[in-house]
Amino acid sequence: MSENNGNIEVVHNEGQKRYVISVDGTPAGFSSYVDGTDFRNFNHTVIKPEFRGQGLSAPLIKFAFDDSRAAGIRIHDACSAVAAFIKKNPEYQDLKK
């Protein structure tokens, strides 16, 4: 699954167990996870320094959550960026494990 919003694209790299956000074709960051028995543990989100301050973590995490929801997978928020996103976006509370 992928989403392209103008110059921003988010893709799910299942082999590396991460969601990757790119700007104008250049990888700008990722959110990685570990699969549990019935959930996906998001444990690390990184936006490269040269792309910080552009609001990229929100569309990255939103896409990862929407993709997980579509697959029927609940999430665990071990990553502080993921936990903060859930606090700001209560519509994703139902995904929490």
Short mmCIF file of N, CA and C in Angstrom, two decimals, residues 21 25 31 34 37 49 56 58 60-62 65 69-70 76 87-89:
data_model
loop_
_atom_site.label_atom_id
_atom_site.label_comp_id
_atom_site.label_asym_id
_atom_site.label_seq_id
_atom_site.Cartn_x
_atom_site.Cartn_y
_atom_site.Cartn_z
N ILE A 21 8.49 7.57 4.47
CA ILE A 21 7.96 8.78 3.84
C ILE A 21 9.07 9.40 3.00
N GLY A 25 10.71 12.14 -3.98
CA GLY A 25 11.44 10.93 -4.29
C GLY A 25 12.62 10.61 -3.38
N SER A 31 8.95 4.95 10.06
CA SER A 31 8.41 4.45 11.32
C SER A 31 8.51 2.93 11.26
N VAL A 34 7.64 -3.93 15.03
CA VAL A 34 7.86 -5.36 15.22
C VAL A 34 6.48 -5.97 15.34
N THR A 37 1.92 -11.13 18.23
CA THR A 37 0.99 -12.18 17.83
C THR A 37 -0.30 -11.62 17.24
N PRO A 49 17.28 14.87 9.74
CA PRO A 49 17.44 16.27 10.17
C PRO A 49 17.08 17.30 9.12
N LEU A 56 6.22 16.14 8.81
CA LEU A 56 6.18 14.86 8.10
C LEU A 56 5.81 13.66 8.97
N ALA A 58 3.41 13.32 11.17
CA ALA A 58 1.96 13.08 11.24
C ALA A 58 1.43 12.30 10.04
N LEU A 60 3.06 10.38 8.07
CA LEU A 60 3.72 9.07 8.11
C LEU A 60 2.99 8.14 9.08
N ILE A 61 2.76 8.61 10.30
CA ILE A 61 2.11 7.78 11.32
C ILE A 61 0.65 7.53 10.96
N LYS A 62 -0.03 8.55 10.44
CA LYS A 62 -1.43 8.39 10.04
C LYS A 62 -1.55 7.28 8.99
N PHE A 65 -1.03 3.88 10.59
CA PHE A 65 -2.21 3.48 11.38
C PHE A 65 -3.37 3.08 10.48
N ARG A 69 -5.01 -0.54 10.44
CA ARG A 69 -6.45 -0.70 10.67
C ARG A 69 -7.08 -1.50 9.53
N ALA A 70 -6.73 -1.17 8.29
CA ALA A 70 -7.30 -1.86 7.13
C ALA A 70 -6.94 -3.35 7.14
N HIS A 76 0.72 -1.03 19.18
CA HIS A 76 1.30 -0.70 20.47
C HIS A 76 2.22 0.49 20.23
N LYS A 87 -2.37 10.64 21.25
CA LYS A 87 -2.95 11.63 22.18
C LYS A 87 -3.61 12.78 21.42
N LYS A 88 -3.00 13.20 20.33
CA LYS A 88 -3.52 14.33 19.54
C LYS A 88 -4.64 13.92 18.59
N ASN A 89 -4.77 12.63 18.33
CA ASN A 89 -5.74 12.12 17.36
C ASN A 89 -6.55 10.98 18.00
#
